CSV table of N, CA and C in Angstrom, one decimal:
chain,number,residue,atom,x,y,z
A,320,UNK,N,-12.6,-23.5,4.7
A,320,UNK,CA,-11.5,-23.7,3.8
A,320,UNK,C,-10.2,-23.7,4.8
A,321,UNK,N,-9.3,-24.6,4.5
A,321,UNK,CA,-8.1,-24.7,5.3
A,321,UNK,C,-7.0,-23.9,4.5
A,322,UNK,N,-6.7,-22.7,4.9
A,322,UNK,CA,-5.8,-21.9,4.2
A,322,UNK,C,-4.4,-22.4,4.3
A,323,UNK,N,-4.0,-22.9,5.4
A,323,UNK,CA,-2.6,-23.5,5.5
A,323,UNK,C,-2.4,-24.6,4.6
A,324,UNK,N,-3.4,-25.5,4.4
A,324,UNK,CA,-3.3,-26.6,3.5
A,324,UNK,C,-3.3,-26.1,2.0
A,325,UNK,N,-4.2,-25.1,1.8
A,325,UNK,CA,-4.2,-24.5,0.4
A,325,UNK,C,-2.9,-23.9,0.0
A,326,UNK,N,-2.3,-23.2,0.9
A,326,UNK,CA,-1.0,-22.5,0.6
A,326,UNK,C,0.1,-23.6,0.4
A,327,UNK,N,0.1,-24.6,1.2
A,327,UNK,CA,1.1,-25.7,1.1
A,327,UNK,C,0.9,-26.3,-0.3
A,328,UNK,N,-0.3,-26.6,-0.7
A,328,UNK,CA,-0.6,-27.2,-2.0
A,328,UNK,C,-0.2,-26.3,-3.2
A,329,UNK,N,-0.5,-25.0,-3.0
A,329,UNK,CA,-0.2,-24.1,-4.1
A,329,UNK,C,1.3,-23.9,-4.2
A,330,UNK,N,2.0,-23.9,-3.1
A,330,UNK,CA,3.5,-23.8,-3.1
A,330,UNK,C,4.1,-25.0,-3.8
A,331,UNK,N,3.6,-26.1,-3.6
A,331,UNK,CA,4.0,-27.3,-4.3
A,331,UNK,C,3.8,-27.2,-5.8
A,332,UNK,N,2.6,-26.7,-6.2
A,332,UNK,CA,2.3,-26.6,-7.6
A,332,UNK,C,3.2,-25.5,-8.3
A,333,UNK,N,3.4,-24.4,-7.6
A,333,UNK,CA,4.2,-23.3,-8.2
A,333,UNK,C,5.7,-23.8,-8.3
A,334,UNK,N,6.2,-24.6,-7.3
A,334,UNK,CA,7.5,-25.1,-7.4
A,334,UNK,C,7.6,-26.1,-8.6
A,335,UNK,N,6.6,-26.8,-8.9
A,335,UNK,CA,6.6,-27.7,-10.0
A,335,UNK,C,6.6,-26.9,-11.3
A,336,UNK,N,5.8,-25.8,-11.4
A,336,UNK,CA,5.8,-25.0,-12.6
A,336,UNK,C,7.2,-24.4,-12.7
A,337,UNK,N,7.8,-23.9,-11.6
A,337,UNK,CA,9.1,-23.2,-11.7
A,337,UNK,C,10.2,-24.2,-12.3
A,338,UNK,N,10.1,-25.5,-11.9
A,338,UNK,CA,11.0,-26.5,-12.4
A,338,UNK,C,10.8,-26.7,-13.9
A,339,UNK,N,9.5,-26.6,-14.4
A,339,UNK,CA,9.2,-26.8,-15.8
A,339,UNK,C,9.5,-25.6,-16.6
A,340,UNK,N,9.4,-24.4,-16.0
A,340,UNK,CA,9.6,-23.1,-16.8
A,340,UNK,C,10.2,-22.1,-15.9
A,341,UNK,N,11.5,-22.2,-15.6
A,341,UNK,CA,12.2,-21.3,-14.7
A,341,UNK,C,12.2,-19.9,-15.1
A,342,UNK,N,12.3,-19.6,-16.4
A,342,UNK,CA,12.3,-18.2,-16.8
A,342,UNK,C,10.9,-17.5,-16.5
A,343,UNK,N,9.8,-18.2,-16.7
A,343,UNK,CA,8.5,-17.6,-16.4
A,343,UNK,C,8.4,-17.4,-14.9
A,344,UNK,N,8.8,-18.4,-14.1
A,344,UNK,CA,8.7,-18.2,-12.7
A,344,UNK,C,9.6,-17.2,-12.1
A,345,UNK,N,10.8,-17.1,-12.6
A,345,UNK,CA,11.8,-16.1,-12.2
A,345,UNK,C,11.3,-14.7,-12.6
A,346,UNK,N,10.7,-14.5,-13.7
A,346,UNK,CA,10.2,-13.2,-14.1
A,346,UNK,C,9.1,-12.8,-13.2
A,347,UNK,N,8.2,-13.7,-12.8
A,347,UNK,CA,7.1,-13.3,-11.9
A,347,UNK,C,7.7,-12.9,-10.5
A,348,UNK,N,8.7,-13.8,-10.0
A,348,UNK,CA,9.3,-13.5,-8.7
A,348,UNK,C,10.0,-12.1,-8.7
A,349,UNK,N,10.7,-11.8,-9.8
A,349,UNK,CA,11.4,-10.5,-9.9
A,349,UNK,C,10.4,-9.3,-9.8
A,350,UNK,N,9.3,-9.5,-10.5
A,350,UNK,CA,8.2,-8.4,-10.5
A,350,UNK,C,7.7,-8.3,-9.1
A,351,UNK,N,7.4,-9.5,-8.4
A,351,UNK,CA,6.9,-9.5,-7.1
A,351,UNK,C,7.8,-8.8,-6.1
A,352,UNK,N,9.1,-9.1,-6.2
A,352,UNK,CA,10.1,-8.5,-5.3
A,352,UNK,C,10.2,-7.0,-5.6
A,353,UNK,N,10.2,-6.6,-6.8
A,353,UNK,CA,10.3,-5.2,-7.1
A,353,UNK,C,9.1,-4.3,-6.7
A,354,UNK,N,7.9,-4.9,-6.8
A,354,UNK,CA,6.7,-4.2,-6.4
A,354,UNK,C,6.4,-4.1,-4.9
A,355,UNK,N,6.8,-5.2,-4.2
A,355,UNK,CA,6.5,-5.3,-2.8
A,355,UNK,C,7.6,-4.9,-1.9
A,356,UNK,N,8.1,-3.6,-2.0
A,356,UNK,CA,9.1,-3.1,-1.1
A,356,UNK,C,8.5,-1.8,-0.6
A,357,UNK,N,9.0,-1.3,0.6
A,357,UNK,CA,8.6,0.0,1.1
A,357,UNK,C,9.0,1.1,0.1
A,358,UNK,N,8.1,2.0,-0.1
A,358,UNK,CA,8.4,3.1,-0.9
A,358,UNK,C,7.4,4.2,-0.5
A,359,UNK,N,6.8,4.9,-1.4
A,359,UNK,CA,5.8,5.9,-1.1
A,359,UNK,C,4.6,5.2,-0.3
A,360,UNK,N,4.4,3.9,-0.6
A,360,UNK,CA,3.4,3.1,0.1
A,360,UNK,C,4.2,2.0,0.9
A,361,UNK,N,3.8,1.7,2.1
A,361,UNK,CA,4.4,0.7,2.9
A,361,UNK,C,4.1,-0.7,2.3
A,362,UNK,N,5.0,-1.7,2.6
A,362,UNK,CA,4.7,-3.1,2.2
A,362,UNK,C,3.3,-3.5,2.8
A,363,UNK,N,3.0,-3.1,4.0
A,363,UNK,CA,1.7,-3.5,4.6
A,363,UNK,C,0.6,-2.9,3.7
A,364,UNK,N,0.6,-1.7,3.3
A,364,UNK,CA,-0.4,-1.1,2.4
A,364,UNK,C,-0.5,-1.8,1.1
A,365,UNK,N,0.6,-2.1,0.5
A,365,UNK,CA,0.7,-2.8,-0.7
A,365,UNK,C,0.1,-4.2,-0.6
A,366,UNK,N,0.3,-4.9,0.5
A,366,UNK,CA,-0.2,-6.3,0.7
A,366,UNK,C,-1.8,-6.2,0.9
A,367,UNK,N,-2.2,-5.1,1.5
A,367,UNK,CA,-3.7,-4.9,1.6
A,367,UNK,C,-4.3,-4.7,0.3
A,368,UNK,N,-3.6,-4.0,-0.6
A,368,UNK,CA,-4.1,-3.8,-2.0
A,368,UNK,C,-4.1,-5.1,-2.7
A,369,UNK,N,-3.1,-5.9,-2.5
A,369,UNK,CA,-3.1,-7.2,-3.1
A,369,UNK,C,-4.2,-8.1,-2.7
A,370,UNK,N,-4.6,-8.0,-1.4
A,370,UNK,CA,-5.7,-8.8,-0.9
A,370,UNK,C,-7.0,-8.3,-1.6
A,371,UNK,N,-7.1,-7.0,-1.7
A,371,UNK,CA,-8.3,-6.4,-2.3
A,371,UNK,C,-8.5,-6.9,-3.8
A,372,UNK,N,-7.4,-6.9,-4.5
A,372,UNK,CA,-7.4,-7.4,-5.9
A,372,UNK,C,-7.7,-8.9,-5.9
A,373,UNK,N,-7.1,-9.7,-5.0
A,373,UNK,CA,-7.4,-11.1,-4.9
A,373,UNK,C,-8.8,-11.4,-4.6
A,374,UNK,N,-9.5,-10.6,-3.8
A,374,UNK,CA,-10.9,-10.7,-3.5
A,374,UNK,C,-11.7,-10.5,-4.8
A,375,UNK,N,-11.4,-9.3,-5.4
A,375,UNK,CA,-12.2,-9.0,-6.6
A,375,UNK,C,-12.0,-10.0,-7.8
A,376,UNK,N,-10.8,-10.5,-7.9
A,376,UNK,CA,-10.5,-11.5,-8.9
A,376,UNK,C,-10.9,-13.0,-8.4
A,377,UNK,N,-11.4,-13.1,-7.2
A,377,UNK,CA,-11.8,-14.4,-6.7
A,377,UNK,C,-10.7,-15.4,-6.7
A,378,UNK,N,-9.6,-15.1,-6.2
A,378,UNK,CA,-8.4,-15.9,-6.1
A,378,UNK,C,-8.1,-16.3,-4.7
A,379,UNK,N,-8.6,-17.5,-4.3
A,379,UNK,CA,-8.3,-17.9,-2.9
A,379,UNK,C,-6.8,-18.0,-2.6
A,380,UNK,N,-6.0,-18.5,-3.5
A,380,UNK,CA,-4.6,-18.6,-3.3
A,380,UNK,C,-4.0,-17.2,-3.1
A,381,UNK,N,-4.4,-16.3,-3.9
A,381,UNK,CA,-3.9,-14.9,-3.8
A,381,UNK,C,-4.2,-14.3,-2.4
A,382,UNK,N,-5.5,-14.5,-2.0
A,382,UNK,CA,-6.0,-14.1,-0.7
A,382,UNK,C,-5.1,-14.7,0.4
A,383,UNK,N,-4.9,-16.0,0.4
A,383,UNK,CA,-4.1,-16.6,1.4
A,383,UNK,C,-2.7,-16.1,1.5
A,384,UNK,N,-2.0,-16.1,0.3
A,384,UNK,CA,-0.6,-15.7,0.3
A,384,UNK,C,-0.5,-14.2,0.8
A,385,UNK,N,-1.4,-13.3,0.3
A,385,UNK,CA,-1.2,-11.9,0.7
A,385,UNK,C,-1.7,-11.6,2.1
A,386,UNK,N,-2.7,-12.4,2.6
A,386,UNK,CA,-3.1,-12.2,4.0
A,386,UNK,C,-1.9,-12.6,4.9
A,387,UNK,N,-1.2,-13.7,4.6
A,387,UNK,CA,-0.1,-14.1,5.3
A,387,UNK,C,1.0,-13.1,5.3
A,388,UNK,N,1.3,-12.5,4.1
A,388,UNK,CA,2.3,-11.5,4.0
A,388,UNK,C,1.9,-10.2,4.7
A,389,UNK,N,0.6,-9.9,4.7
A,389,UNK,CA,0.1,-8.7,5.4
A,389,UNK,C,0.3,-8.8,6.9
A,390,UNK,N,0.0,-10.0,7.4
A,390,UNK,CA,0.2,-10.2,8.8
A,390,UNK,C,1.7,-10.0,9.2
A,391,UNK,N,2.5,-10.6,8.3
A,391,UNK,CA,4.0,-10.5,8.6
A,391,UNK,C,4.4,-9.0,8.5
A,392,UNK,N,3.7,-8.2,7.7
A,392,UNK,CA,4.0,-6.8,7.5
A,392,UNK,C,3.4,-5.9,8.6
A,393,UNK,N,2.6,-6.6,9.5
A,393,UNK,CA,2.0,-5.8,10.6
A,393,UNK,C,0.6,-5.4,10.5
A,394,UNK,N,-0.1,-5.9,9.5
A,394,UNK,CA,-1.5,-5.6,9.3
A,394,UNK,C,-2.3,-6.2,10.4
A,395,UNK,N,-3.3,-5.5,10.8
A,395,UNK,CA,-4.3,-5.9,11.9
A,395,UNK,C,-5.5,-6.5,11.2
A,396,UNK,N,-6.3,-7.2,12.0
A,396,UNK,CA,-7.6,-7.7,11.6
A,396,UNK,C,-8.5,-6.5,11.2
A,397,UNK,N,-8.4,-5.4,12.0
A,397,UNK,CA,-9.3,-4.3,11.7
A,397,UNK,C,-8.9,-3.6,10.4
A,398,UNK,N,-7.6,-3.6,10.1
A,398,UNK,CA,-7.2,-3.0,8.8
A,398,UNK,C,-7.7,-3.9,7.6
A,399,UNK,N,-7.6,-5.2,7.8
A,399,UNK,CA,-8.1,-6.1,6.8
A,399,UNK,C,-9.6,-5.9,6.6
A,400,UNK,N,-10.4,-5.8,7.8
A,400,UNK,CA,-11.8,-5.6,7.7
A,400,UNK,C,-12.2,-4.3,6.9
A,401,UNK,N,-11.4,-3.2,7.1
A,401,UNK,CA,-11.7,-2.0,6.3
A,401,UNK,C,-11.3,-2.2,4.8
A,402,UNK,N,-10.3,-2.9,4.6
A,402,UNK,CA,-9.9,-3.3,3.2
A,402,UNK,C,-11.0,-4.1,2.5
A,403,UNK,N,-11.5,-5.1,3.3
A,403,UNK,CA,-12.7,-5.9,2.7
A,403,UNK,C,-13.9,-5.0,2.5
A,404,UNK,N,-14.2,-4.0,3.4
A,404,UNK,CA,-15.3,-3.2,3.2
A,404,UNK,C,-15.2,-2.3,1.9
A,405,UNK,N,-14.0,-1.8,1.7
A,405,UNK,CA,-13.8,-1.0,0.4
A,405,UNK,C,-14.0,-1.9,-0.8
A,406,UNK,N,-13.5,-3.1,-0.7
A,406,UNK,CA,-13.5,-4.1,-1.8
A,406,UNK,C,-15.0,-4.4,-2.1
A,407,UNK,N,-15.8,-4.6,-1.0
A,407,UNK,CA,-17.2,-4.9,-1.2
A,407,UNK,C,-17.9,-3.7,-1.9
A,408,UNK,N,-17.5,-2.5,-1.5
A,408,UNK,CA,-18.1,-1.3,-2.2
A,408,UNK,C,-17.8,-1.3,-3.7
A,409,UNK,N,-16.6,-1.7,-4.1
A,409,UNK,CA,-16.2,-1.7,-5.5
A,409,UNK,C,-16.6,-3.0,-6.2
A,410,UNK,N,-16.7,-4.1,-5.5
A,410,UNK,CA,-16.9,-5.4,-6.1
A,410,UNK,C,-18.2,-6.1,-5.9
A,411,UNK,N,-19.1,-5.5,-5.1
A,411,UNK,CA,-20.4,-6.0,-4.8
A,411,UNK,C,-20.4,-7.4,-4.1
A,412,UNK,N,-21.5,-8.1,-4.4
A,412,UNK,CA,-21.7,-9.4,-3.7
A,412,UNK,C,-20.6,-10.4,-3.7
A,413,UNK,N,-20.0,-10.6,-4.9
A,413,UNK,CA,-18.9,-11.6,-4.9
A,413,UNK,C,-17.7,-11.1,-4.1
A,414,UNK,N,-17.5,-9.8,-4.0
A,414,UNK,CA,-16.4,-9.3,-3.1
A,414,UNK,C,-16.8,-9.6,-1.7
A,415,UNK,N,-18.0,-9.5,-1.3
A,415,UNK,CA,-18.5,-9.8,0.0
A,415,UNK,C,-18.1,-11.2,0.4
A,416,UNK,N,-18.4,-12.1,-0.5
A,416,UNK,CA,-18.2,-13.6,-0.2
A,416,UNK,C,-16.7,-13.8,-0.1
A,417,UNK,N,-15.9,-13.3,-1.0
A,417,UNK,CA,-14.4,-13.5,-0.9
A,417,UNK,C,-13.8,-12.7,0.2
A,418,UNK,N,-14.4,-11.6,0.5
A,418,UNK,CA,-13.9,-10.8,1.6
A,418,UNK,C,-14.1,-11.5,2.9
A,419,UNK,N,-15.2,-12.2,3.1
A,419,UNK,CA,-15.4,-13.0,4.3
A,419,UNK,C,-14.3,-14.1,4.3
A,420,UNK,N,-14.0,-14.7,3.1
A,420,UNK,CA,-12.9,-15.7,3.1
A,420,UNK,C,-11.6,-15.1,3.5
A,421,UNK,N,-11.3,-13.8,3.2
A,421,UNK,CA,-10.1,-13.2,3.6
A,421,UNK,C,-10.0,-13.0,5.1
A,422,UNK,N,-11.2,-12.7,5.7
A,422,UNK,CA,-11.2,-12.6,7.2
A,422,UNK,C,-10.9,-14.0,7.8
A,423,UNK,N,-11.5,-15.1,7.2
A,423,UNK,CA,-11.3,-16.4,7.6
A,423,UNK,C,-9.8,-16.8,7.5
A,424,UNK,N,-9.2,-16.4,6.4
A,424,UNK,CA,-7.7,-16.6,6.2
A,424,UNK,C,-6.9,-15.9,7.3
A,425,UNK,N,-7.3,-14.7,7.6
A,425,UNK,CA,-6.6,-13.9,8.7
A,425,UNK,C,-6.6,-14.7,10.0
A,426,UNK,N,-7.8,-15.1,10.4
A,426,UNK,CA,-8.0,-15.8,11.6
A,426,UNK,C,-7.2,-17.1,11.7
A,427,UNK,N,-7.1,-17.9,10.6
A,427,UNK,CA,-6.4,-19.1,10.5
A,427,UNK,C,-4.9,-18.8,10.5
A,428,UNK,N,-4.4,-17.9,9.7
A,428,UNK,CA,-3.0,-17.7,9.5
A,428,UNK,C,-2.3,-16.8,10.6
A,429,UNK,N,-3.1,-16.2,11.4
A,429,UNK,CA,-2.5,-15.4,12.5
A,429,UNK,C,-2.5,-16.2,13.8
A,430,UNK,N,-3.1,-17.3,13.8
A,430,UNK,CA,-3.2,-18.1,15.0
A,430,UNK,C,-1.9,-18.9,15.3
């Protein structure tokens, strides 16, 4: 999977949705901005949580966007691997498959 191309395509699609329904898009953006700030948990920790949820929900787009954001927040490949391991514990075989995708995304998006 080419995560850079996937994220480019998804960005195009979400911009199209935002043009069609600005209130819905702005509401999501506001929630995203409010949730992903440093607080009791760091942005990096929150991004790793987002990746875990993206894996369990089997959302390649979510995995890609949050892996990219986790890298920007300072997450290491080792931290992602541990996040994937916990996700596999809780999500079983499907989490293993999507967790492997998250590792692939890290390798592509950190290069």
